[in-house]
């Protein structure tokens, strides 16, 4: 009974206190925040049917779910995942038969920087890159139907991780919602089918069901029918899909978290794919749950709250304590809110703290995902956010951005935590040069002539055939710093038989052989070397290893032996790695085989907004992983300028408020297809759309007084930060408001200011919230002391 009471305090009481706290704090922030100018036009309400910069958003009402209004949204097409789930398991779709790790992402209510489907402007946005340590990812928020933004789905699927949305019913409003969708088995089945339809249409892999309300006992059979029917329709529509039950309401209809699998929640477990237990369990609960689950013990996911709210082991930097217990008792783990590292600004910086925290998971459970497994394989080490963007070694944008759909296969870098003993440090440095996208692996440190150091990049399971396999990688380095690739193979028949191959960097063959022939079973010099004008060196080698499996790829850092320099300083950047079965690049359909059209064209003074859509004339799905989008400003037959606009993950791209320079007669939008092996179509052969500039688009925004508009800023109506708008340069009393500048298109310092302001407010709220939590803890302590 004491444990149940503590659970109740942990979950319901503390959340109620939080809501009470917010009701006090929010008006205070409203009073002291600067007010928006009353003369400014109000921001329009979000209408998903109106064309605008594509965003991800949840479904908040049963009515919208029932009427399928999401499919009528302008944003629907842009929210479809474009990367299929990488095949795994015995049948290619099932979860592995071992203890698994499920990660539940919960951050600031969801849909923050990740909601911008085509890209946000925050290079420091939260992301996850340790996909090789998990099996399932859940996108969580407190809205009724949480639909995962496509960036998360694309990044997870690339690494073989399944993605679930969330259906949650909570609070007094949730009780009314539960009564509606559990009105009868027919109604419950209809809503289950609506959820399945959304998952299929958007390309994710199932649902977490979280019923945080008490139910009348007569509703329990209908609730079970809802879970069972959802599981069945998901399995029939998406093989390998998952429906997970959260440990909340019991079979008696009570909202009573069990923190384990037992008779009060097992009937729900029996009709779906697993249970996510609450996190206030004790040390023996994983073992007890395994006994109850029997041969389905790996479907029991013991909850761990990384914030440490009543969780076993304390969460935070000791979350591995709970992981060790779960692993010992041979069940699975569910890690809730790993974004704690980001939200609480753990020192010294997010990347270091993130790598350190996930290294605890790796030490406890080991690596669960391996790649490369199939060809072609390509990685530019892009994390889905950066301060610049490059294509084929050429920088095309210096603007900060975030877009998880751009995330490439992530390197499996080891974290030591001790920079004083590391001779060379390897990290993804978002501010260093990139060969492609916004990522790289930067190697910095000291190395003496004749010495070398290996750094793990990938841990794979690539079965080699009879034909050569071609490896290509790009390097930018200083002086005598060199990078090669170490490939480790195991024999398919005799796993103990291992072979090491060094793909050496270009240079003096004799010196290279003398340095490494005794350290590797084989040393291969590049068959082709190309140098770019921007300083990148692209090297290609081929390997034939019949009957072997590629298991590990390491970067080999070494220095050329030279009498001209005695410096031990080492600095190199690895831009990308490509592995394919042919030295030839893939072929792309020529421009004549594409149909490119414009929709929702809206000319304003000096700008245009439009949607571009493209398909193959044959009607066959193009199947490309992404598309780079450019615009050329044409004056007659002359191209006055060319600009990179962004990356599309579907066969459509929306352009908002694109400024049209004076004198431009037409805009040529170019769609550059990109293959999964890293190749991209030549721009001269790419499909395009030419749009003639209308008279309304040739003029700058003009005020009533005749002056031109300039970009200005004002406070948002909800005081959440400043927003850019077009206002008259004269700022007179009769000058009119000339329209909002889209946040994602402006790129001015005010956008950055908004992020900083939000962070300051969040930090202040955190401090005040901790004071409230301490107050509640004192009350609880006093309560126990009188028992």
PDB file of N, CA and C in Angstrom, residues 36-107:
ATOM      1  N   UNK A  36       2.973  43.309 -27.292  1.00  0.00           N
ATOM      2  CA  UNK A  36       2.962  43.571 -28.728  1.00  0.00           C
ATOM      3  C   UNK A  36       2.284  44.914 -28.989  1.00  0.00           C
ATOM      4  N   UNK A  37       2.777  45.606 -29.955  1.00  0.00           N
ATOM      5  CA  UNK A  37       2.179  46.861 -30.354  1.00  0.00           C
ATOM      6  C   UNK A  37       0.730  46.636 -30.761  1.00  0.00           C
ATOM      7  N   UNK A  38      -0.233  47.343 -30.129  1.00  0.00           N
ATOM      8  CA  UNK A  38      -1.641  47.100 -30.451  1.00  0.00           C
ATOM      9  C   UNK A  38      -2.004  47.428 -31.887  1.00  0.00           C
ATOM     10  N   UNK A  39      -1.149  48.217 -32.564  1.00  0.00           N
ATOM     11  CA  UNK A  39      -1.435  48.544 -33.963  1.00  0.00           C
ATOM     12  C   UNK A  39      -1.034  47.436 -34.914  1.00  0.00           C
ATOM     13  N   UNK A  40      -0.212  46.478 -34.417  1.00  0.00           N
ATOM     14  CA  UNK A  40       0.203  45.373 -35.281  1.00  0.00           C
ATOM     15  C   UNK A  40      -0.974  44.459 -35.560  1.00  0.00           C
ATOM     16  N   UNK A  41      -0.998  43.898 -36.754  1.00  0.00           N
ATOM     17  CA  UNK A  41      -2.042  42.948 -37.093  1.00  0.00           C
ATOM     18  C   UNK A  41      -1.843  41.658 -36.318  1.00  0.00           C
ATOM     19  N   UNK A  42      -2.909  41.015 -35.862  1.00  0.00           N
ATOM     20  CA  UNK A  42      -2.773  39.766 -35.105  1.00  0.00           C
ATOM     21  C   UNK A  42      -2.296  38.638 -36.006  1.00  0.00           C
ATOM     22  N   UNK A  43      -1.572  37.702 -35.392  1.00  0.00           N
ATOM     23  CA  UNK A  43      -1.142  36.531 -36.152  1.00  0.00           C
ATOM     24  C   UNK A  43      -2.354  35.661 -36.466  1.00  0.00           C
ATOM     25  N   UNK A  44      -2.425  35.134 -37.658  1.00  0.00           N
ATOM     26  CA  UNK A  44      -3.583  34.295 -38.006  1.00  0.00           C
ATOM     27  C   UNK A  44      -3.553  32.972 -37.259  1.00  0.00           C
ATOM     28  N   UNK A  45      -4.740  32.435 -36.970  1.00  0.00           N
ATOM     29  CA  UNK A  45      -4.850  31.115 -36.362  1.00  0.00           C
ATOM     30  C   UNK A  45      -4.367  30.063 -37.367  1.00  0.00           C
ATOM     31  N   UNK A  46      -3.751  29.005 -36.843  1.00  0.00           N
ATOM     32  CA  UNK A  46      -3.266  27.940 -37.717  1.00  0.00           C
ATOM     33  C   UNK A  46      -4.439  27.188 -38.321  1.00  0.00           C
ATOM     34  N   UNK A  47      -4.505  27.185 -39.630  1.00  0.00           N
ATOM     35  CA  UNK A  47      -5.525  26.433 -40.358  1.00  0.00           C
ATOM     36  C   UNK A  47      -4.785  25.430 -41.234  1.00  0.00           C
ATOM     37  N   UNK A  48      -4.835  24.139 -40.918  1.00  0.00           N
ATOM     38  CA  UNK A  48      -4.051  23.157 -41.669  1.00  0.00           C
ATOM     39  C   UNK A  48      -4.450  23.018 -43.131  1.00  0.00           C
ATOM     40  N   UNK A  49      -5.575  23.580 -43.507  1.00  0.00           N
ATOM     41  CA  UNK A  49      -6.006  23.485 -44.907  1.00  0.00           C
ATOM     42  C   UNK A  49      -5.384  24.575 -45.777  1.00  0.00           C
ATOM     43  N   UNK A  50      -4.862  25.616 -45.147  1.00  0.00           N
ATOM     44  CA  UNK A  50      -4.303  26.752 -45.884  1.00  0.00           C
ATOM     45  C   UNK A  50      -2.822  26.499 -46.180  1.00  0.00           C
ATOM     46  N   UNK A  51      -2.378  26.699 -47.415  1.00  0.00           N
ATOM     47  CA  UNK A  51      -0.954  26.509 -47.740  1.00  0.00           C
ATOM     48  C   UNK A  51      -0.047  27.384 -46.881  1.00  0.00           C
ATOM     49  N   UNK A  52       0.959  26.766 -46.298  1.00  0.00           N
ATOM     50  CA  UNK A  52       1.941  27.476 -45.474  1.00  0.00           C
ATOM     51  C   UNK A  52       3.153  26.570 -45.332  1.00  0.00           C
ATOM     52  N   UNK A  53       4.200  27.069 -44.683  1.00  0.00           N
ATOM     53  CA  UNK A  53       5.394  26.257 -44.475  1.00  0.00           C
ATOM     54  C   UNK A  53       4.996  24.952 -43.790  1.00  0.00           C
ATOM     55  N   UNK A  54       5.327  23.798 -44.368  1.00  0.00           N
ATOM     56  CA  UNK A  54       4.861  22.519 -43.820  1.00  0.00           C
ATOM     57  C   UNK A  54       5.337  22.270 -42.384  1.00  0.00           C
ATOM     58  N   UNK A  55       4.409  21.833 -41.556  1.00  0.00           N
ATOM     59  CA  UNK A  55       4.721  21.522 -40.159  1.00  0.00           C
ATOM     60  C   UNK A  55       4.075  20.193 -39.778  1.00  0.00           C
ATOM     61  N   UNK A  56       4.611  19.602 -38.711  1.00  0.00           N
ATOM     62  CA  UNK A  56       3.982  18.434 -38.092  1.00  0.00           C
ATOM     63  C   UNK A  56       3.142  18.915 -36.919  1.00  0.00           C
ATOM     64  N   UNK A  57       2.025  18.266 -36.684  1.00  0.00           N
ATOM     65  CA  UNK A  57       1.150  18.651 -35.581  1.00  0.00           C
ATOM     66  C   UNK A  57       0.300  17.448 -35.167  1.00  0.00           C
ATOM     67  N   UNK A  58      -0.194  17.443 -33.939  1.00  0.00           N
ATOM     68  CA  UNK A  58      -0.994  16.312 -33.461  1.00  0.00           C
ATOM     69  C   UNK A  58      -2.471  16.478 -33.783  1.00  0.00           C
ATOM     70  N   UNK A  59      -3.223  15.438 -33.539  1.00  0.00           N
ATOM     71  CA  UNK A  59      -4.687  15.494 -33.622  1.00  0.00           C
ATOM     72  C   UNK A  59      -5.208  15.609 -32.196  1.00  0.00           C
ATOM     73  N   UNK A  60      -6.020  16.619 -31.929  1.00  0.00           N
ATOM     74  CA  UNK A  60      -6.379  16.928 -30.548  1.00  0.00           C
ATOM     75  C   UNK A  60      -7.801  16.551 -30.162  1.00  0.00           C
ATOM     76  N   UNK A  61      -8.627  16.179 -31.133  1.00  0.00           N
ATOM     77  CA  UNK A  61     -10.015  15.847 -30.796  1.00  0.00           C
ATOM     78  C   UNK A  61     -10.448  14.532 -31.447  1.00  0.00           C
ATOM     79  N   UNK A  62     -11.373  13.856 -30.796  1.00  0.00           N
ATOM     80  CA  UNK A  62     -11.943  12.638 -31.379  1.00  0.00           C
ATOM     81  C   UNK A  62     -12.693  12.942 -32.665  1.00  0.00           C
ATOM     82  N   UNK A  63     -13.297  14.125 -32.728  1.00  0.00           N
ATOM     83  CA  UNK A  63     -14.049  14.498 -33.919  1.00  0.00           C
ATOM     84  C   UNK A  63     -13.131  14.542 -35.139  1.00  0.00           C
ATOM     85  N   UNK A  64     -11.958  15.169 -34.980  1.00  0.00           N
ATOM     86  CA  UNK A  64     -11.015  15.223 -36.101  1.00  0.00           C
ATOM     87  C   UNK A  64     -10.507  13.838 -36.479  1.00  0.00           C
ATOM     88  N   UNK A  65     -10.316  12.988 -35.469  1.00  0.00           N
ATOM     89  CA  UNK A  65      -9.879  11.620 -35.746  1.00  0.00           C
ATOM     90  C   UNK A  65     -10.963  10.861 -36.498  1.00  0.00           C
ATOM     91  N   UNK A  66     -12.183  11.003 -36.052  1.00  0.00           N
ATOM     92  CA  UNK A  66     -13.310  10.300 -36.678  1.00  0.00           C
ATOM     93  C   UNK A  66     -13.538  10.753 -38.116  1.00  0.00           C
ATOM     94  N   UNK A  67     -13.485  12.073 -38.356  1.00  0.00           N
ATOM     95  CA  UNK A  67     -13.805  12.621 -39.668  1.00  0.00           C
ATOM     96  C   UNK A  67     -12.617  12.602 -40.628  1.00  0.00           C
ATOM     97  N   UNK A  68     -11.449  12.125 -40.143  1.00  0.00           N
ATOM     98  CA  UNK A  68     -10.260  11.993 -40.988  1.00  0.00           C
ATOM     99  C   UNK A  68      -9.825  13.344 -41.567  1.00  0.00           C
ATOM    100  N   UNK A  69      -9.963  14.410 -40.772  1.00  0.00           N
ATOM    101  CA  UNK A  69      -9.640  15.746 -41.272  1.00  0.00           C
ATOM    102  C   UNK A  69      -8.147  15.898 -41.583  1.00  0.00           C
ATOM    103  N   UNK A  70      -7.307  15.092 -40.946  1.00  0.00           N
ATOM    104  CA  UNK A  70      -5.868  15.207 -41.184  1.00  0.00           C
ATOM    105  C   UNK A  70      -5.533  14.977 -42.653  1.00  0.00           C
ATOM    106  N   UNK A  71      -6.290  14.110 -43.310  1.00  0.00           N
ATOM    107  CA  UNK A  71      -6.003  13.797 -44.712  1.00  0.00           C
ATOM    108  C   UNK A  71      -6.399  14.928 -45.658  1.00  0.00           C
ATOM    109  N   UNK A  72      -7.168  15.895 -45.134  1.00  0.00           N
ATOM    110  CA  UNK A  72      -7.521  17.071 -45.936  1.00  0.00           C
ATOM    111  C   UNK A  72      -6.542  18.215 -45.715  1.00  0.00           C
ATOM    112  N   UNK A  73      -5.574  18.002 -44.847  1.00  0.00           N
ATOM    113  CA  UNK A  73      -4.620  19.051 -44.512  1.00  0.00           C
ATOM    114  C   UNK A  73      -3.633  19.289 -45.649  1.00  0.00           C
ATOM    115  N   UNK A  74      -3.256  20.546 -45.842  1.00  0.00           N
ATOM    116  CA  UNK A  74      -2.204  20.881 -46.803  1.00  0.00           C
ATOM    117  C   UNK A  74      -0.896  20.207 -46.412  1.00  0.00           C
ATOM    118  N   UNK A  75      -0.693  19.951 -45.121  1.00  0.00           N
ATOM    119  CA  UNK A  75       0.579  19.445 -44.600  1.00  0.00           C
ATOM    120  C   UNK A  75       0.707  17.919 -44.673  1.00  0.00           C
ATOM    121  N   UNK A  76      -0.388  17.245 -44.977  1.00  0.00           N
ATOM    122  CA  UNK A  76      -0.396  15.777 -44.957  1.00  0.00           C
ATOM    123  C   UNK A  76       0.696  15.181 -45.842  1.00  0.00           C
ATOM    124  N   UNK A  77       0.781  15.613 -47.078  1.00  0.00           N
ATOM    125  CA  UNK A  77       1.758  15.040 -48.020  1.00  0.00           C
ATOM    126  C   UNK A  77       3.185  15.191 -47.510  1.00  0.00           C
ATOM    127  N   UNK A  78       3.478  16.322 -46.869  1.00  0.00           N
ATOM    128  CA  UNK A  78       4.839  16.598 -46.416  1.00  0.00           C
ATOM    129  C   UNK A  78       5.217  15.790 -45.173  1.00  0.00           C
ATOM    130  N   UNK A  79       4.221  15.252 -44.488  1.00  0.00           N
ATOM    131  CA  UNK A  79       4.479  14.515 -43.253  1.00  0.00           C
ATOM    132  C   UNK A  79       4.616  13.012 -43.457  1.00  0.00           C
ATOM    133  N   UNK A  80       4.629  12.575 -44.706  1.00  0.00           N
ATOM    134  CA  UNK A  80       4.834  11.158 -44.985  1.00  0.00           C
ATOM    135  C   UNK A  80       6.316  10.805 -44.865  1.00  0.00           C
ATOM    136  N   UNK A  81       6.610   9.738 -44.144  1.00  0.00           N
ATOM    137  CA  UNK A  81       7.995   9.263 -44.063  1.00  0.00           C
ATOM    138  C   UNK A  81       8.412   8.737 -45.430  1.00  0.00           C
ATOM    139  N   UNK A  82       9.660   9.000 -45.795  1.00  0.00           N
ATOM    140  CA  UNK A  82      10.150   8.589 -47.108  1.00  0.00           C
ATOM    141  C   UNK A  82      11.178   7.467 -47.043  1.00  0.00           C
ATOM    142  N   UNK A  83      11.608   7.107 -45.840  1.00  0.00           N
ATOM    143  CA  UNK A  83      12.609   6.052 -45.679  1.00  0.00           C
ATOM    144  C   UNK A  83      11.933   4.810 -45.101  1.00  0.00           C
ATOM    145  N   UNK A  84      11.920   3.698 -45.833  1.00  0.00           N
ATOM    146  CA  UNK A  84      11.319   2.469 -45.283  1.00  0.00           C
ATOM    147  C   UNK A  84      12.181   1.901 -44.173  1.00  0.00           C
ATOM    148  N   UNK A  85      11.565   1.144 -43.302  1.00  0.00           N
ATOM    149  CA  UNK A  85      12.284   0.522 -42.192  1.00  0.00           C
ATOM    150  C   UNK A  85      13.308  -0.473 -42.726  1.00  0.00           C
ATOM    151  N   UNK A  86      14.548  -0.313 -42.278  1.00  0.00           N
ATOM    152  CA  UNK A  86      15.602  -1.257 -42.687  1.00  0.00           C
ATOM    153  C   UNK A  86      15.265  -2.634 -42.145  1.00  0.00           C
ATOM    154  N   UNK A  87      15.333  -3.642 -42.983  1.00  0.00           N
ATOM    155  CA  UNK A  87      14.918  -4.987 -42.613  1.00  0.00           C
ATOM    156  C   UNK A  87      15.841  -5.573 -41.554  1.00  0.00           C
ATOM    157  N   UNK A  88      15.231  -6.284 -40.610  1.00  0.00           N
ATOM    158  CA  UNK A  88      15.986  -6.927 -39.545  1.00  0.00           C
ATOM    159  C   UNK A  88      15.190  -8.108 -39.024  1.00  0.00           C
ATOM    160  N   UNK A  89      15.794  -8.881 -38.118  1.00  0.00           N
ATOM    161  CA  UNK A  89      15.107 -10.036 -37.565  1.00  0.00           C
ATOM    162  C   UNK A  89      15.134 -11.223 -38.505  1.00  0.00           C
ATOM    163  N   UNK A  90      14.621 -12.336 -38.037  1.00  0.00           N
ATOM    164  CA  UNK A  90      14.632 -13.571 -38.822  1.00  0.00           C
ATOM    165  C   UNK A  90      13.800 -13.426 -40.085  1.00  0.00           C
ATOM    166  N   UNK A  91      12.622 -12.788 -39.955  1.00  0.00           N
ATOM    167  CA  UNK A  91      11.743 -12.633 -41.110  1.00  0.00           C
ATOM    168  C   UNK A  91      11.863 -11.257 -41.753  1.00  0.00           C
ATOM    169  N   UNK A  92      12.804 -10.439 -41.278  1.00  0.00           N
ATOM    170  CA  UNK A  92      13.012  -9.119 -41.854  1.00  0.00           C
ATOM    171  C   UNK A  92      12.208  -8.019 -41.208  1.00  0.00           C
ATOM    172  N   UNK A  93      11.182  -8.360 -40.397  1.00  0.00           N
ATOM    173  CA  UNK A  93      10.324  -7.327 -39.806  1.00  0.00           C
ATOM    174  C   UNK A  93      10.164  -7.472 -38.289  1.00  0.00           C
ATOM    175  N   UNK A  94      10.410  -8.659 -37.756  1.00  0.00           N
ATOM    176  CA  UNK A  94      10.183  -8.890 -36.323  1.00  0.00           C
ATOM    177  C   UNK A  94      11.321  -8.320 -35.482  1.00  0.00           C
ATOM    178  N   UNK A  95      11.000  -7.989 -34.234  1.00  0.00           N
ATOM    179  CA  UNK A  95      12.030  -7.570 -33.300  1.00  0.00           C
ATOM    180  C   UNK A  95      12.915  -8.755 -32.944  1.00  0.00           C
ATOM    181  N   UNK A  96      14.175  -8.527 -32.631  1.00  0.00           N
ATOM    182  CA  UNK A  96      15.080  -9.625 -32.283  1.00  0.00           C
ATOM    183  C   UNK A  96      14.642 -10.318 -30.995  1.00  0.00           C
ATOM    184  N   UNK A  97      14.934 -11.599 -30.917  1.00  0.00           N
ATOM    185  CA  UNK A  97      14.533 -12.398 -29.754  1.00  0.00           C
ATOM    186  C   UNK A  97      15.594 -12.271 -28.650  1.00  0.00           C
ATOM    187  N   UNK A  98      15.604 -11.119 -28.025  1.00  0.00           N
ATOM    188  CA  UNK A  98      16.564 -10.786 -26.964  1.00  0.00           C
ATOM    189  C   UNK A  98      16.015  -9.600 -26.194  1.00  0.00           C
ATOM    190  N   UNK A  99      16.621  -9.243 -25.054  1.00  0.00           N
ATOM    191  CA  UNK A  99      16.209  -8.003 -24.371  1.00  0.00           C
ATOM    192  C   UNK A  99      16.412  -6.808 -25.287  1.00  0.00           C
ATOM    193  N   UNK A 100      15.464  -5.897 -25.286  1.00  0.00           N
ATOM    194  CA  UNK A 100      15.483  -4.768 -26.220  1.00  0.00           C
ATOM    195  C   UNK A 100      15.442  -3.447 -25.455  1.00  0.00           C
ATOM    196  N   UNK A 101      15.759  -2.389 -26.184  1.00  0.00           N
ATOM    197  CA  UNK A 101      15.652  -1.049 -25.609  1.00  0.00           C
ATOM    198  C   UNK A 101      14.663  -0.229 -26.428  1.00  0.00           C
ATOM    199  N   UNK A 102      13.678   0.294 -25.716  1.00  0.00           N
ATOM    200  CA  UNK A 102      12.685   1.196 -26.290  1.00  0.00           C
ATOM    201  C   UNK A 102      12.957   2.588 -25.718  1.00  0.00           C
ATOM    202  N   UNK A 103      12.958   3.602 -26.580  1.00  0.00           N
ATOM    203  CA  UNK A 103      13.212   4.973 -26.150  1.00  0.00           C
ATOM    204  C   UNK A 103      11.965   5.804 -26.405  1.00  0.00           C
ATOM    205  N   UNK A 104      11.492   6.492 -25.368  1.00  0.00           N
ATOM    206  CA  UNK A 104      10.301   7.336 -25.484  1.00  0.00           C
ATOM    207  C   UNK A 104      10.717   8.792 -25.380  1.00  0.00           C
ATOM    208  N   UNK A 105      10.569   9.524 -26.468  1.00  0.00           N
ATOM    209  CA  UNK A 105      10.992  10.926 -26.542  1.00  0.00           C
ATOM    210  C   UNK A 105       9.868  11.840 -26.073  1.00  0.00           C
ATOM    211  N   UNK A 106      10.120  12.564 -24.989  1.00  0.00           N
ATOM    212  CA  UNK A 106       9.144  13.519 -24.459  1.00  0.00           C
ATOM    213  C   UNK A 106       9.892  14.806 -24.149  1.00  0.00           C
ATOM    214  N   UNK A 107       9.615  15.869 -24.897  1.00  0.00           N
ATOM    215  CA  UNK A 107      10.349  17.122 -24.686  1.00  0.00           C
ATOM    216  C   UNK A 107       9.440  18.331 -24.895  1.00  0.00           C
TER     217      UNK A 107
END
